CSV table of C-alpha atoms and ligand atoms in Angstrom, one decimal:
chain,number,residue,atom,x,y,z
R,1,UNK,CA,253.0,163.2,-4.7
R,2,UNK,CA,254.4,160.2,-3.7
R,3,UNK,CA,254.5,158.9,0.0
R,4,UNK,CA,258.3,157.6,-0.8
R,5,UNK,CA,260.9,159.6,1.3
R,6,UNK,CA,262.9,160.7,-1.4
R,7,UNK,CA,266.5,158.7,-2.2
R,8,UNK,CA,268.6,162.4,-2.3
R,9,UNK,CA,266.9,163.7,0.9
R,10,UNK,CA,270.1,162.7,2.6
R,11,UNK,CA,269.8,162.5,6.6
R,12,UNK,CA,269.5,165.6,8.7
R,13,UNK,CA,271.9,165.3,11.4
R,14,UNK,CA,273.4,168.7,11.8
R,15,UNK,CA,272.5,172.7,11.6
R,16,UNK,CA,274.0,173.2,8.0
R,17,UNK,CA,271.5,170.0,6.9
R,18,UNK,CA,269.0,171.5,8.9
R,19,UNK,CA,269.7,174.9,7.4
R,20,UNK,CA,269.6,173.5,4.0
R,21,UNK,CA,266.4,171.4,4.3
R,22,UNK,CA,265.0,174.6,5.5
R,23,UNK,CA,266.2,177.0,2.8
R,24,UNK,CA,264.6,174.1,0.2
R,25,UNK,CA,261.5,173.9,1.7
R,26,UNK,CA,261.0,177.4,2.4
R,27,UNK,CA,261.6,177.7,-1.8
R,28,UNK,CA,258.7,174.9,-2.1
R,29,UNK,CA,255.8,176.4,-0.3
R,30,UNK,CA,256.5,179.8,-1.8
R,31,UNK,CA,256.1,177.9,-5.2
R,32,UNK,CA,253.3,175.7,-3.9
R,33,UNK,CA,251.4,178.2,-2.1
R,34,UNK,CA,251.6,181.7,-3.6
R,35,UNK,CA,249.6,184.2,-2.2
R,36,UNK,CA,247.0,181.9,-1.0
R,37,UNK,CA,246.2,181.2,3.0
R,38,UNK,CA,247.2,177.8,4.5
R,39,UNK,CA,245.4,176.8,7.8
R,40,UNK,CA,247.2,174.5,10.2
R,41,UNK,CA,246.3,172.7,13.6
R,42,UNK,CA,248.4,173.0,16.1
R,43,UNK,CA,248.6,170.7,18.9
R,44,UNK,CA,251.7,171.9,20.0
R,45,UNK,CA,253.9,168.8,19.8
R,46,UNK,CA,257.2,169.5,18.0
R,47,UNK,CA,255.6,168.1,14.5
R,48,UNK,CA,253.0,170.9,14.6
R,49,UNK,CA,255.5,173.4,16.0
R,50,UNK,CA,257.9,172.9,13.3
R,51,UNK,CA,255.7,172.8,10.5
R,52,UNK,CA,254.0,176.0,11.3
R,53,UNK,CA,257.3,177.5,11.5
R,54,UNK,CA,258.6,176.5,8.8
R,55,UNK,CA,254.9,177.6,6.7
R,56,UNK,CA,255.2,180.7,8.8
R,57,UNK,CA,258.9,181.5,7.1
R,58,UNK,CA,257.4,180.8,3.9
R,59,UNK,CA,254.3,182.6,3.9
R,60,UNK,CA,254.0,184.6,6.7
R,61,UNK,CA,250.9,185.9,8.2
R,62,UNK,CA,249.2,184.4,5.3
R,63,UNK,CA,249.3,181.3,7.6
R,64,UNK,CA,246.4,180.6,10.4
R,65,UNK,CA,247.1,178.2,12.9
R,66,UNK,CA,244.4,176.9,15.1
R,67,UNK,CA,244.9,175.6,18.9
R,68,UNK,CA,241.9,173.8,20.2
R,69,UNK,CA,242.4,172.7,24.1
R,70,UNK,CA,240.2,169.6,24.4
R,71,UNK,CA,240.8,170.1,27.9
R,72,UNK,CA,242.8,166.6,28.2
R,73,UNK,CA,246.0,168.5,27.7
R,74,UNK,CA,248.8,168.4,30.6
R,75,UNK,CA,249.3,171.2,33.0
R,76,UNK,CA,249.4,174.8,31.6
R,77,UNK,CA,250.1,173.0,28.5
R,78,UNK,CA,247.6,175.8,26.1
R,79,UNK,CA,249.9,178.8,27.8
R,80,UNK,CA,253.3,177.6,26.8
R,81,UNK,CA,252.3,175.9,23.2
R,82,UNK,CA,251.0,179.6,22.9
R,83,UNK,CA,253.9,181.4,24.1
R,84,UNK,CA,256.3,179.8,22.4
R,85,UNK,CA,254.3,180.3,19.3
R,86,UNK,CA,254.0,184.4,19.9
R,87,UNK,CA,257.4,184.8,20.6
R,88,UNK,CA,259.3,182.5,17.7
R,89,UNK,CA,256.5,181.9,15.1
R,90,UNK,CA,254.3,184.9,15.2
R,91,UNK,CA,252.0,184.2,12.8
R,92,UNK,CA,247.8,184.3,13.4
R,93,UNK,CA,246.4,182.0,16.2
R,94,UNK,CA,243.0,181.2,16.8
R,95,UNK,CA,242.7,179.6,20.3
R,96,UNK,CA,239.7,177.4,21.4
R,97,UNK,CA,239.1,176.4,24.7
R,98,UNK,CA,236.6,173.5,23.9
R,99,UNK,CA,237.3,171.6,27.2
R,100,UNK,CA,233.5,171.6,28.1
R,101,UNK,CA,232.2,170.3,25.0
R,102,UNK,CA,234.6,167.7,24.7
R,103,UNK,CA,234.9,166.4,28.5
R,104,UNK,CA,230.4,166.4,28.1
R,105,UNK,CA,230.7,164.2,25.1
R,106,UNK,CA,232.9,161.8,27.1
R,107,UNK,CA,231.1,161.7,30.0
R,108,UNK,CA,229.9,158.3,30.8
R,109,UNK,CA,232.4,156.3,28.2
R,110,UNK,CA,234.3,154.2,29.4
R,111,UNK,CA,235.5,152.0,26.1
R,112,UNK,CA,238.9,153.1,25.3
R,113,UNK,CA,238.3,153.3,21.6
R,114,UNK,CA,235.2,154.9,21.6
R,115,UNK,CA,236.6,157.7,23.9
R,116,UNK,CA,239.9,158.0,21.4
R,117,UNK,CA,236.8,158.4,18.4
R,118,UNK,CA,234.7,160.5,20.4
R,119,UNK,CA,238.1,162.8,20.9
R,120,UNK,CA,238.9,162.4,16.9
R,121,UNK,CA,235.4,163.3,16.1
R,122,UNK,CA,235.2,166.2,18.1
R,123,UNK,CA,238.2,167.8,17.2
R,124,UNK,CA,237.6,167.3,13.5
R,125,UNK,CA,234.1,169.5,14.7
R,126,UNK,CA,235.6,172.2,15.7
R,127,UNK,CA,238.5,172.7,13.7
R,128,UNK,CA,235.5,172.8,11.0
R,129,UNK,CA,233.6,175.8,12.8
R,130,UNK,CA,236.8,177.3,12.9
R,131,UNK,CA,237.5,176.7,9.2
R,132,UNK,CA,234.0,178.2,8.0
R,133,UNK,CA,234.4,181.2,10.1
R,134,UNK,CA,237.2,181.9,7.4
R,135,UNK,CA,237.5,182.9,3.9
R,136,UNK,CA,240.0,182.4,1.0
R,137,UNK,CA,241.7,179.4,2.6
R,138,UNK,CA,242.9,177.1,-0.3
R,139,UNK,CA,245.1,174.7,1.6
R,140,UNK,CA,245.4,172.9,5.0
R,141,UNK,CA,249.2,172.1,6.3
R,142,UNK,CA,249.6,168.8,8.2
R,143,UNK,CA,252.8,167.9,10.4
R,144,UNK,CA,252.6,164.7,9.4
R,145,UNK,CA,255.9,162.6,9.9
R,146,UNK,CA,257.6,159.8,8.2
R,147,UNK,CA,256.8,157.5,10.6
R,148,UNK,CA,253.1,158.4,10.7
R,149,UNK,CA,253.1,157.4,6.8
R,150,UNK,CA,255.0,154.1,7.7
R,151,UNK,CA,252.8,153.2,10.8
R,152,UNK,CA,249.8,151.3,9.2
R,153,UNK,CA,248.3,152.0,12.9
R,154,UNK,CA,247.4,155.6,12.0
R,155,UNK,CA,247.6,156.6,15.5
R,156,UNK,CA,247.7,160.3,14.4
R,157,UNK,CA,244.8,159.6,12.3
R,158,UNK,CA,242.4,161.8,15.0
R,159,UNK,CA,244.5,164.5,15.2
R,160,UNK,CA,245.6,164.8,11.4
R,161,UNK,CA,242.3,166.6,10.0
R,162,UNK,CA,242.2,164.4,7.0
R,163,UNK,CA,238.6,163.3,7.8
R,164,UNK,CA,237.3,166.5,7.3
R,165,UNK,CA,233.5,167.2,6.0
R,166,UNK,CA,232.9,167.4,2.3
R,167,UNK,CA,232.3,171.8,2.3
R,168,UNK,CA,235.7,171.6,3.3
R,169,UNK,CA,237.9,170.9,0.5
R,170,UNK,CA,241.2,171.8,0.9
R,171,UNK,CA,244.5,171.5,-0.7
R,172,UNK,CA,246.8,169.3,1.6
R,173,UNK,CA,250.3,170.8,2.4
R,174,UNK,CA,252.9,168.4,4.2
R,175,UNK,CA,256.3,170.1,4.9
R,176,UNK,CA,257.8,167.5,7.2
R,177,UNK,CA,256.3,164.1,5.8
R,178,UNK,CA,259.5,162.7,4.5
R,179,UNK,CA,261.7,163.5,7.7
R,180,UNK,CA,261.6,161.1,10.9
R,181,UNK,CA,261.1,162.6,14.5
R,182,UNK,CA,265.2,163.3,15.4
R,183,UNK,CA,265.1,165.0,11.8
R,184,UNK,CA,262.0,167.2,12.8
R,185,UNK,CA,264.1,168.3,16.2
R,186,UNK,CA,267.1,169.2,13.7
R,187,UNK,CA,265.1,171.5,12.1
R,188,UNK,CA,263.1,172.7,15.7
R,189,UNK,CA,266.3,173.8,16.4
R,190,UNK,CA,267.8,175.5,13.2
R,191,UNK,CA,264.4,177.5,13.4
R,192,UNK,CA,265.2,178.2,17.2
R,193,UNK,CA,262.2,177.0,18.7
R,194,UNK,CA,262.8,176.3,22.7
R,195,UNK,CA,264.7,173.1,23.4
R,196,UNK,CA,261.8,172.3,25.9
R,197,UNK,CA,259.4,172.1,23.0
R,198,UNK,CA,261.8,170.3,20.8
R,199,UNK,CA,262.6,167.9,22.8
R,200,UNK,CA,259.3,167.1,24.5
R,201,UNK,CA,258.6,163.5,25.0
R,202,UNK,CA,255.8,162.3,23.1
R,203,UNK,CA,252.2,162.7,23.7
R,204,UNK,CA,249.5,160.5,22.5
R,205,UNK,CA,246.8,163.0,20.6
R,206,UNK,CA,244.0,161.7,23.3
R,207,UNK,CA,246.1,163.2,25.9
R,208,UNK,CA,245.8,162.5,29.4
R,209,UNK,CA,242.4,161.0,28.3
R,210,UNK,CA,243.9,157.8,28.4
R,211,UNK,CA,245.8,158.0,31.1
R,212,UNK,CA,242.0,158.7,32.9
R,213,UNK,CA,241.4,155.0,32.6
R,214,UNK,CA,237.8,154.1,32.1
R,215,UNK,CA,235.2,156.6,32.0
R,216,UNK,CA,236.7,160.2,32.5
R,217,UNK,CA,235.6,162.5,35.8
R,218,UNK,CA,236.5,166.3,35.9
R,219,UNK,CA,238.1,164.9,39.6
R,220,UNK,CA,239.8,162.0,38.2
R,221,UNK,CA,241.4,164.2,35.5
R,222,UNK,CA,242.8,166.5,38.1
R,223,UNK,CA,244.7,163.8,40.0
R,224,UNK,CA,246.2,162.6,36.5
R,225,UNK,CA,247.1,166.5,35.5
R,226,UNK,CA,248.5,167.2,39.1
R,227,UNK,CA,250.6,164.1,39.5
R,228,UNK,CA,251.7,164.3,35.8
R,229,UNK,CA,252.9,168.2,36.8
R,230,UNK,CA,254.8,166.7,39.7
R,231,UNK,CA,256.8,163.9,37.7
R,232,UNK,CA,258.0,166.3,35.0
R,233,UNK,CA,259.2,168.5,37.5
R,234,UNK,CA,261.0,165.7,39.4
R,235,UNK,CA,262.0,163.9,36.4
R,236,UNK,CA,263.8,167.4,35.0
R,237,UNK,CA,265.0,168.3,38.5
R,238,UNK,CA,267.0,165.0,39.0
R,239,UNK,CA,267.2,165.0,34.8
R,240,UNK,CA,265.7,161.9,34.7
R,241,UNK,CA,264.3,163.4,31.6
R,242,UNK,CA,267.1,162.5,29.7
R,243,UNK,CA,267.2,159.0,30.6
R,244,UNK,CA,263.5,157.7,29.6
R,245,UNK,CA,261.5,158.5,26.5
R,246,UNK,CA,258.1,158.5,28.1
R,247,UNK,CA,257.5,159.5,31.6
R,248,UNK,CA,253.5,160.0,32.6
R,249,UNK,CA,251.0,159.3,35.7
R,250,UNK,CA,247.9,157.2,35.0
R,251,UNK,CA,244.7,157.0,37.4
R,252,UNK,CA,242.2,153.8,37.1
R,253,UNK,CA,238.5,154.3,38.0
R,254,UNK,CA,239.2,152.4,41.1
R,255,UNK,CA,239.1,153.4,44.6
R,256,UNK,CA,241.3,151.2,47.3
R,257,UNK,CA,241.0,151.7,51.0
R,258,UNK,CA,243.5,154.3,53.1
R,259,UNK,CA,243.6,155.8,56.4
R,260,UNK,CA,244.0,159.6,57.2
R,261,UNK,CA,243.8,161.4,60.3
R,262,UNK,CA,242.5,158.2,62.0
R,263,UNK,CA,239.9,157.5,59.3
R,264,UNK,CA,239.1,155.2,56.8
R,265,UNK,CA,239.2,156.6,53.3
R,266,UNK,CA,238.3,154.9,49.9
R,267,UNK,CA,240.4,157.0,47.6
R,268,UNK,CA,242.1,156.6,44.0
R,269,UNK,CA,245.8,155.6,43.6
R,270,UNK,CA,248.5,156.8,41.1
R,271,UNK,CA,250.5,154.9,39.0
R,272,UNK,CA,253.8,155.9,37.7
R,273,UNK,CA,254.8,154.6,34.3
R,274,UNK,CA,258.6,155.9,33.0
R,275,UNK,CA,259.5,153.9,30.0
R,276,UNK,CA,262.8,153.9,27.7
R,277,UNK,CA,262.0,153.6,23.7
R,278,UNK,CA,263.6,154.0,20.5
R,279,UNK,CA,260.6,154.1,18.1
R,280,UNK,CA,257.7,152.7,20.7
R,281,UNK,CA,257.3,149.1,19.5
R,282,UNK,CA,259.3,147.8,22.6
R,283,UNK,CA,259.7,149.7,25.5
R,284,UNK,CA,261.9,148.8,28.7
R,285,UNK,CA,261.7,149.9,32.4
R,286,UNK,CA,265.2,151.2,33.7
R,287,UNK,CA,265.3,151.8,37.4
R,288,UNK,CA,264.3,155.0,39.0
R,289,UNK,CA,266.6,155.6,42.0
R,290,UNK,CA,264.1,154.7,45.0
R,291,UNK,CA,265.4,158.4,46.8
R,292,UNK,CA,263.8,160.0,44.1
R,293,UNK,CA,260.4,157.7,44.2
R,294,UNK,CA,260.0,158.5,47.5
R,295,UNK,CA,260.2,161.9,47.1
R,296,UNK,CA,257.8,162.3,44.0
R,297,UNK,CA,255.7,159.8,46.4
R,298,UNK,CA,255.4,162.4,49.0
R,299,UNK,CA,255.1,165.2,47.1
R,300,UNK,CA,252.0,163.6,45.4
R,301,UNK,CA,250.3,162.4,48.6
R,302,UNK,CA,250.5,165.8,50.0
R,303,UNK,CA,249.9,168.3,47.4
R,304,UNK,CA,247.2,166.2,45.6
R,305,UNK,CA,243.9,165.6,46.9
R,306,UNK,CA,241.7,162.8,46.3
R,307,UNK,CA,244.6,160.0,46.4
R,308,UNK,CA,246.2,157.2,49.2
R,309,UNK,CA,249.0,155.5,47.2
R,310,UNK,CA,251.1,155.4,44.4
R,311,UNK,CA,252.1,152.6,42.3
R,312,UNK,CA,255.1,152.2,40.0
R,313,UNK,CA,254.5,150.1,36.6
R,314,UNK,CA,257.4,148.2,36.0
R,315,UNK,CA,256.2,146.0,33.0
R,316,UNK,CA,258.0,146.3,29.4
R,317,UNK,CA,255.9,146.4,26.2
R,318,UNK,CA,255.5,143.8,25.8
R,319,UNK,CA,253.6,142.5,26.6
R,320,UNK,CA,252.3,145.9,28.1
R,321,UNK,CA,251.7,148.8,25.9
R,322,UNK,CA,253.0,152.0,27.0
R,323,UNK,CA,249.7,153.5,27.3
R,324,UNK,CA,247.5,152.0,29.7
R,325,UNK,CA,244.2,152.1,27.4
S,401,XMP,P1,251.2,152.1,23.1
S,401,XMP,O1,250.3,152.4,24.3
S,401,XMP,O2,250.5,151.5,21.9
S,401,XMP,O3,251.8,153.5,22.6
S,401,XMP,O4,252.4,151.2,23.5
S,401,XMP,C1,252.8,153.6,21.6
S,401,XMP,C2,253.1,155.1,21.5
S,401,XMP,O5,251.9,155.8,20.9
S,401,XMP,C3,251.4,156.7,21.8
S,401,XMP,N1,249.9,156.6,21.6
S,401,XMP,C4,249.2,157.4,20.9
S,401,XMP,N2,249.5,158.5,20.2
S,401,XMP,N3,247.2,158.8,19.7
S,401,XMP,C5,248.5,159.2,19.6
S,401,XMP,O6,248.8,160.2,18.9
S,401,XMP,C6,246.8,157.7,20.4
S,401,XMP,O7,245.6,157.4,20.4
S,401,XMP,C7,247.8,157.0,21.1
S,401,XMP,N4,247.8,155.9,21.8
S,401,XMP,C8,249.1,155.7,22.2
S,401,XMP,C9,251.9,156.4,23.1
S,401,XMP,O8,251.9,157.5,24.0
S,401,XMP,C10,253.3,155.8,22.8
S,401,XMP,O9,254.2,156.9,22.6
């Protein structure tokens, strides 16, 4: 099939598009797939979501869905990827809490790329065990995107299970490959998936491993997870959320020197990146009122242990990159 968004796919900017887009491609997997079993990784971003509901319309519980938790995901992140999949997509889920495994094979690396191939590698292991514990699947679903086939980067490529070994042969099934990402939240919402899934910001398929700069430590992970918790909240409360594309914590390995209760500490600081995108090539800094800095400020200084300041990035990409590594 060609990787050319087709010329009559005409934009989906509404519900009756999205309804009609839906109806189509309901009709095509029902064609494509017959009675046969599609598996499908679900990370829980709004590709994934959407495509499983969309194969889940289709086919019903001849779909299986897999969930692994590499343990770098954001607060309570497995729970409501996992609710919102019981109560609006219902199909089968395998869960697998893999955190161990995954945070012992990083332990010690501190190379940026190796970590993000270490996470690819993994995952792509046990999705496999997962796959061999089944029988009679013929295809594999992806929620791959228009822009993932566009971006020459391949940033996905470690959580699109392309790479997979050669007893796994499967049939590859791409419901969403032609649509961009406002497209995909068209048809999130036609399918009435929750707004707070279909409009989550997005999140790199590493997670907050690199946002755990350098190598990453159960504690320093923590700190990233806690703070992260606290800016989401802050950032919905005062709906700052609707104002930046990208809003995250990051935590160097690097310990600066504080005072508490007298004493001298040496503990880590936080840094607070909020940027404003369209597509992530560029990304600008608008202003966070300082009221509301201050607040998130003290809220992470008290509640989380293990930390003496916070820092706000301010720098545009570029020649920053969102990410820090
Ligand atoms: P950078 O840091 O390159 O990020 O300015 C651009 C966008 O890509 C996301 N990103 C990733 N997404 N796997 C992903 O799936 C990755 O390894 C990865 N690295 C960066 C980043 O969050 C931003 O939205």
């Amino acid at each position: 099939m060609s990787d050319v968004r087709p010329i009559e796919l005409k934009r989906i900017d509404n519900k009756e598009k999205a309804n009609d887009f839906i109806n189509n491609s309901v009709k095509e997997i029902q064609k494509e797939v017959g009675n046969q079993k599609v598996l499908l990784a679900l990370s829980g971003g709004v590709d994934s979501l959407v495509c499983a509901a969309l194969l889940s319309k289709a086919i019903g519980k001849n779909l299986v869905c897999v969930h692994v938790n590499h343990g770098l995901l954001r607060l309570n992140e497995s729970n409501l990827v996992i609710k919102a999949f019981k109560e609006k997509i219902g199909a089968n889920l395998i869960y697998v809490d893999a955190s161990d495994r995954f945070l012992d094979k990083l332990s010690g690396v501190s190379e940026p790329e190796t970590k993000r191939k270490i996470i690819g590698k993994e995952f792509i292991e046990v999705f496999a065990e997962e796959a061999r514990k089944l029988d009679d699947i013929k295809f594999l679903g992806q929620g791959t995107i228009y822009p993932d086939i566009l971006e020459s980067k391949g940033i996905k490529a470690h959580h699109n299970v392309g790479g997979l070994p050669d007893d796994l042969k499967f049939k590859l099934i791409e419901p969403i490959k032609f649509l961009y990402k406002d497209e995909v939240r068209q048809i999130g919402l036609a399918l009435d998936l929750p707004k707070e899934m279909v409009f989550r910001q997005p999140f790199p398929g590493p997670g907050l491993g690199v946002r755990c700069v350098g190598a990453i430590t159960r504690e320093r992970l923590e700190i990233v997870r806690l703070t992260d918790a606290i800016l989401r909240e802050e950032f919905l409360n005062y709906k700052l959320n609707e104002k930046f594309w990208q809003y995250f914590t990051v935590v160097p390995d690097y310990k600066s020197v504080g005072v508490k209760d007298g004493k001298r500490t040496e503990e880590y600081f936080v840094v607070i990146r909020a940027i404003n995108s369209v597509d992530a090539t560029i990304a600008t800094c608008p202003e966070i009122p300082y009221d509301i800095l201050t607040k998130i400020r003290d809220r992470m200084l008290k509640e989380v242990e293990g930390i003496n300041r916070v820092l706000v990035d301010i720098s545009p990409k570029p020649p920053a990159t969102i990410e820090w590594e």
